[in-house]
Amino acid sequence: MPLRDETLAIGELARLTGVSVRTIRFYCDEGIVESVRSTGGHRRFDRAAVERLGLVRRLRGLGLGLTAITGVLDGERSLAEAVAAERAELDVRLADLAWRRASLRAVEEAGPAERAARLELLAAVERGPLGRDVLVGFWRRTMVAPVSEPMFVSFVAMAVPEPPVDPTPPQVVAYAELVALVGDRSLSRGLVDRARANVKLISDEDALMSGVGEACALAEPMVLTGEPPREGPELDRFVAAHASVRGGRDTPAFRRELLESVAADRDPRMRRYWRLVGEVIGGPLTLGATHLWLTDSLQRSITARADGSRADRLDEVRLRGRAGAGRGGQGAAVGEDDGEGGR
């Protein structure tokens, strides 16, 4: 590096860039800015240091750390990449702050009698992403059947809501209640026991989940309009999906067995799980809501058919009784005629 005429003293560089002498020395020690020593031992800088320090100052003004800035200066990453990474980190921090703010408001807005309990509930989920990890872990533990990773990821996308970026107090409360709910060991045991039993009965779990997903999609309009569970093509598709992987046929007996098999999904705690998911996402249409509509329809179809069979048997008994009474009446009339003739 040429000295004197083509170089700058540290004071000159400070005046040209607006960066303090002390900071320039620090940047030199960190290797961000290069310098040489004059014969008198003073730092000297080439003209390129002006532009380099200007870029450093601007990036620092946007909050970028020295590691990220050094990467840009050394060509390890582009300016756009560094800025995008910083923005992504900032998004995470802002989401954390929004979650904390909503949690604080939820405690503040709670009544005196429930404030302590709400504080304990929300303190267990300090950040939304941590709560989501708990929910994903719950489903991974309870889905012991051999399911492909893509199918599991697809299921989790529908079963585990993303923490809202700017949540309301009711949303953070609902999310915290979801986390508390999946901590119920008896609930997990029930789902695991069901899954282990189904491993022996179901030939292809991915095919089942795909078929049930189609049935749930058919049921979405009914859930949205609040139509009560009933028999129909949606239920038929649901039963067919199970029959195809269980080696069965859609018969009354199969439907009764299927209803027993899905009992864990109809547990009141699972109903609450899906209601809470709806509160978090801000709508009633969840995977669980459509699945519950189908299982409730299954129960109603079994009940309706059983009631119909009983009614048919009662009608048959009544008809037989009437027929018997008619034959008895005819016999009595014949006897009377015979008696009159005898007389």
PDB file of N, CA and C in Angstrom, residues 56-104:
ATOM      1  N   VAL A  56     -20.010  -0.647   5.951  1.00  0.00           N
ATOM      2  CA  VAL A  56     -20.097  -1.202   7.309  1.00  0.00           C
ATOM      3  C   VAL A  56     -21.037  -0.351   8.158  1.00  0.00           C
ATOM      4  N   ARG A  57     -20.900   0.951   8.064  1.00  0.00           N
ATOM      5  CA  ARG A  57     -21.727   1.850   8.867  1.00  0.00           C
ATOM      6  C   ARG A  57     -23.209   1.694   8.518  1.00  0.00           C
ATOM      7  N   ARG A  58     -23.514   1.594   7.224  1.00  0.00           N
ATOM      8  CA  ARG A  58     -24.914   1.459   6.812  1.00  0.00           C
ATOM      9  C   ARG A  58     -25.514   0.130   7.279  1.00  0.00           C
ATOM     10  N   LEU A  59     -24.726  -0.928   7.155  1.00  0.00           N
ATOM     11  CA  LEU A  59     -25.228  -2.240   7.583  1.00  0.00           C
ATOM     12  C   LEU A  59     -25.400  -2.301   9.101  1.00  0.00           C
ATOM     13  N   ARG A  60     -24.488  -1.663   9.809  1.00  0.00           N
ATOM     14  CA  ARG A  60     -24.639  -1.611  11.269  1.00  0.00           C
ATOM     15  C   ARG A  60     -25.885  -0.816  11.644  1.00  0.00           C
ATOM     16  N   GLY A  61     -26.171   0.216  10.849  1.00  0.00           N
ATOM     17  CA  GLY A  61     -27.372   0.997  11.105  1.00  0.00           C
ATOM     18  C   GLY A  61     -28.652   0.191  10.946  1.00  0.00           C
ATOM     19  N   LEU A  62     -28.603  -0.852  10.103  1.00  0.00           N
ATOM     20  CA  LEU A  62     -29.760  -1.741   9.931  1.00  0.00           C
ATOM     21  C   LEU A  62     -29.769  -2.878  10.945  1.00  0.00           C
ATOM     22  N   GLY A  63     -28.757  -2.891  11.823  1.00  0.00           N
ATOM     23  CA  GLY A  63     -28.755  -3.891  12.882  1.00  0.00           C
ATOM     24  C   GLY A  63     -27.968  -5.140  12.590  1.00  0.00           C
ATOM     25  N   LEU A  64     -27.267  -5.220  11.456  1.00  0.00           N
ATOM     26  CA  LEU A  64     -26.505  -6.422  11.155  1.00  0.00           C
ATOM     27  C   LEU A  64     -25.292  -6.537  12.063  1.00  0.00           C
ATOM     28  N   GLY A  65     -24.978  -7.747  12.469  1.00  0.00           N
ATOM     29  CA  GLY A  65     -23.819  -7.989  13.311  1.00  0.00           C
ATOM     30  C   GLY A  65     -22.540  -8.012  12.495  1.00  0.00           C
ATOM     31  N   LEU A  66     -21.416  -7.964  13.195  1.00  0.00           N
ATOM     32  CA  LEU A  66     -20.138  -7.914  12.510  1.00  0.00           C
ATOM     33  C   LEU A  66     -19.846  -9.189  11.729  1.00  0.00           C
ATOM     34  N   THR A  67     -20.328 -10.323  12.223  1.00  0.00           N
ATOM     35  CA  THR A  67     -20.095 -11.572  11.494  1.00  0.00           C
ATOM     36  C   THR A  67     -20.777 -11.533  10.137  1.00  0.00           C
ATOM     37  N   ALA A  68     -22.041 -11.083  10.124  1.00  0.00           N
ATOM     38  CA  ALA A  68     -22.772 -10.982   8.859  1.00  0.00           C
ATOM     39  C   ALA A  68     -22.132  -9.953   7.932  1.00  0.00           C
ATOM     40  N   ILE A  69     -21.680  -8.836   8.507  1.00  0.00           N
ATOM     41  CA  ILE A  69     -21.058  -7.789   7.690  1.00  0.00           C
ATOM     42  C   ILE A  69     -19.753  -8.287   7.082  1.00  0.00           C
ATOM     43  N   THR A  70     -18.956  -8.985   7.875  1.00  0.00           N
ATOM     44  CA  THR A  70     -17.697  -9.529   7.360  1.00  0.00           C
ATOM     45  C   THR A  70     -17.957 -10.491   6.212  1.00  0.00           C
ATOM     46  N   GLY A  71     -19.032 -11.285   6.324  1.00  0.00           N
ATOM     47  CA  GLY A  71     -19.371 -12.212   5.243  1.00  0.00           C
ATOM     48  C   GLY A  71     -19.661 -11.479   3.945  1.00  0.00           C
ATOM     49  N   VAL A  72     -20.328 -10.335   4.040  1.00  0.00           N
ATOM     50  CA  VAL A  72     -20.622  -9.542   2.838  1.00  0.00           C
ATOM     51  C   VAL A  72     -19.336  -8.941   2.279  1.00  0.00           C
ATOM     52  N   LEU A  73     -18.510  -8.380   3.157  1.00  0.00           N
ATOM     53  CA  LEU A  73     -17.278  -7.735   2.711  1.00  0.00           C
ATOM     54  C   LEU A  73     -16.317  -8.726   2.065  1.00  0.00           C
ATOM     55  N   ASP A  74     -16.309  -9.958   2.583  1.00  0.00           N
ATOM     56  CA  ASP A  74     -15.395 -10.979   2.059  1.00  0.00           C
ATOM     57  C   ASP A  74     -15.978 -11.746   0.884  1.00  0.00           C
ATOM     58  N   GLY A  75     -17.244 -11.418   0.494  1.00  0.00           N
ATOM     59  CA  GLY A  75     -17.857 -12.091  -0.637  1.00  0.00           C
ATOM     60  C   GLY A  75     -18.427 -13.460  -0.345  1.00  0.00           C
ATOM     61  N   GLU A  76     -18.538 -13.817   0.939  1.00  0.00           N
ATOM     62  CA  GLU A  76     -19.084 -15.123   1.297  1.00  0.00           C
ATOM     63  C   GLU A  76     -20.588 -15.185   1.064  1.00  0.00           C
ATOM     64  N   ARG A  77     -21.260 -14.052   1.136  1.00  0.00           N
ATOM     65  CA  ARG A  77     -22.694 -13.973   0.839  1.00  0.00           C
ATOM     66  C   ARG A  77     -22.991 -12.598   0.252  1.00  0.00           C
ATOM     67  N   SER A  78     -24.064 -12.555  -0.508  1.00  0.00           N
ATOM     68  CA  SER A  78     -24.422 -11.286  -1.136  1.00  0.00           C
ATOM     69  C   SER A  78     -25.083 -10.364  -0.119  1.00  0.00           C
ATOM     70  N   LEU A  79     -25.156  -9.087  -0.486  1.00  0.00           N
ATOM     71  CA  LEU A  79     -25.840  -8.125   0.375  1.00  0.00           C
ATOM     72  C   LEU A  79     -27.304  -8.516   0.565  1.00  0.00           C
ATOM     73  N   ALA A  80     -27.954  -8.968  -0.510  1.00  0.00           N
ATOM     74  CA  ALA A  80     -29.370  -9.365  -0.421  1.00  0.00           C
ATOM     75  C   ALA A  80     -29.553 -10.536   0.533  1.00  0.00           C
ATOM     76  N   GLU A  81     -28.638 -11.501   0.475  1.00  0.00           N
ATOM     77  CA  GLU A  81     -28.731 -12.663   1.365  1.00  0.00           C
ATOM     78  C   GLU A  81     -28.554 -12.261   2.821  1.00  0.00           C
ATOM     79  N   ALA A  82     -27.597 -11.375   3.076  1.00  0.00           N
ATOM     80  CA  ALA A  82     -27.358 -10.939   4.453  1.00  0.00           C
ATOM     81  C   ALA A  82     -28.549 -10.172   5.006  1.00  0.00           C
ATOM     82  N   VAL A  83     -29.114  -9.311   4.193  1.00  0.00           N
ATOM     83  CA  VAL A  83     -30.273  -8.527   4.638  1.00  0.00           C
ATOM     84  C   VAL A  83     -31.477  -9.435   4.866  1.00  0.00           C
ATOM     85  N   ALA A  84     -31.680 -10.411   3.984  1.00  0.00           N
ATOM     86  CA  ALA A  84     -32.806 -11.336   4.140  1.00  0.00           C
ATOM     87  C   ALA A  84     -32.664 -12.149   5.416  1.00  0.00           C
ATOM     88  N   ALA A  85     -31.455 -12.591   5.725  1.00  0.00           N
ATOM     89  CA  ALA A  85     -31.226 -13.370   6.943  1.00  0.00           C
ATOM     90  C   ALA A  85     -31.499 -12.527   8.186  1.00  0.00           C
ATOM     91  N   GLU A  86     -31.072 -11.279   8.147  1.00  0.00           N
ATOM     92  CA  GLU A  86     -31.316 -10.382   9.290  1.00  0.00           C
ATOM     93  C   GLU A  86     -32.815 -10.133   9.464  1.00  0.00           C
ATOM     94  N   ARG A  87     -33.519  -9.958   8.337  1.00  0.00           N
ATOM     95  CA  ARG A  87     -34.964  -9.743   8.404  1.00  0.00           C
ATOM     96  C   ARG A  87     -35.671 -10.955   8.974  1.00  0.00           C
ATOM     97  N   ALA A  88     -35.227 -12.146   8.590  1.00  0.00           N
ATOM     98  CA  ALA A  88     -35.841 -13.372   9.112  1.00  0.00           C
ATOM     99  C   ALA A  88     -35.637 -13.484  10.624  1.00  0.00           C
ATOM    100  N   GLU A  89     -34.441 -13.149  11.093  1.00  0.00           N
ATOM    101  CA  GLU A  89     -34.187 -13.176  12.530  1.00  0.00           C
ATOM    102  C   GLU A  89     -35.056 -12.154  13.258  1.00  0.00           C
ATOM    103  N   LEU A  90     -35.225 -11.013  12.637  1.00  0.00           N
ATOM    104  CA  LEU A  90     -36.061  -9.978  13.233  1.00  0.00           C
ATOM    105  C   LEU A  90     -37.518 -10.431  13.294  1.00  0.00           C
ATOM    106  N   ASP A  91     -37.990 -11.135  12.256  1.00  0.00           N
ATOM    107  CA  ASP A  91     -39.354 -11.661  12.260  1.00  0.00           C
ATOM    108  C   ASP A  91     -39.574 -12.590  13.447  1.00  0.00           C
ATOM    109  N   VAL A  92     -38.573 -13.415  13.730  1.00  0.00           N
ATOM    110  CA  VAL A  92     -38.674 -14.341  14.864  1.00  0.00           C
ATOM    111  C   VAL A  92     -38.766 -13.568  16.173  1.00  0.00           C
ATOM    112  N   ARG A  93     -37.921 -12.558  16.317  1.00  0.00           N
ATOM    113  CA  ARG A  93     -37.945 -11.773  17.550  1.00  0.00           C
ATOM    114  C   ARG A  93     -39.263 -11.024  17.711  1.00  0.00           C
ATOM    115  N   LEU A  94     -39.766 -10.475  16.608  1.00  0.00           N
ATOM    116  CA  LEU A  94     -41.041  -9.756  16.676  1.00  0.00           C
ATOM    117  C   LEU A  94     -42.189 -10.702  17.025  1.00  0.00           C
ATOM    118  N   ALA A  95     -42.152 -11.927  16.461  1.00  0.00           N
ATOM    119  CA  ALA A  95     -43.192 -12.908  16.781  1.00  0.00           C
ATOM    120  C   ALA A  95     -43.143 -13.273  18.259  1.00  0.00           C
ATOM    121  N   ASP A  96     -41.935 -13.414  18.791  1.00  0.00           N
ATOM    122  CA  ASP A  96     -41.793 -13.713  20.221  1.00  0.00           C
ATOM    123  C   ASP A  96     -42.365 -12.579  21.075  1.00  0.00           C
ATOM    124  N   LEU A  97     -42.077 -11.348  20.661  1.00  0.00           N
ATOM    125  CA  LEU A  97     -42.603 -10.203  21.408  1.00  0.00           C
ATOM    126  C   LEU A  97     -44.119 -10.131  21.315  1.00  0.00           C
ATOM    127  N   ALA A  98     -44.662 -10.431  20.130  1.00  0.00           N
ATOM    128  CA  ALA A  98     -46.118 -10.408  19.966  1.00  0.00           C
ATOM    129  C   ALA A  98     -46.764 -11.482  20.836  1.00  0.00           C
ATOM    130  N   TRP A  99     -46.124 -12.648  20.918  1.00  0.00           N
ATOM    131  CA  TRP A  99     -46.648 -13.730  21.764  1.00  0.00           C
ATOM    132  C   TRP A  99     -46.637 -13.315  23.231  1.00  0.00           C
ATOM    133  N   ARG A 100     -45.540 -12.706  23.669  1.00  0.00           N
ATOM    134  CA  ARG A 100     -45.443 -12.256  25.063  1.00  0.00           C
ATOM    135  C   ARG A 100     -46.485 -11.192  25.358  1.00  0.00           C
ATOM    136  N   ARG A 101     -46.663 -10.259  24.432  1.00  0.00           N
ATOM    137  CA  ARG A 101     -47.639  -9.190  24.632  1.00  0.00           C
ATOM    138  C   ARG A 101     -49.048  -9.763  24.777  1.00  0.00           C
ATOM    139  N   ALA A 102     -49.416 -10.708  23.903  1.00  0.00           N
ATOM    140  CA  ALA A 102     -50.746 -11.314  23.980  1.00  0.00           C
ATOM    141  C   ALA A 102     -50.906 -12.113  25.265  1.00  0.00           C
ATOM    142  N   SER A 103     -49.837 -12.773  25.698  1.00  0.00           N
ATOM    143  CA  SER A 103     -49.901 -13.536  26.948  1.00  0.00           C
ATOM    144  C   SER A 103     -50.109 -12.606  28.141  1.00  0.00           C
ATOM    145  N   LEU A 104     -49.383 -11.502  28.141  1.00  0.00           N
ATOM    146  CA  LEU A 104     -49.536 -10.540  29.230  1.00  0.00           C
ATOM    147  C   LEU A 104     -50.960  -9.969  29.257  1.00  0.00           C
TER     148      LEU A 104
END
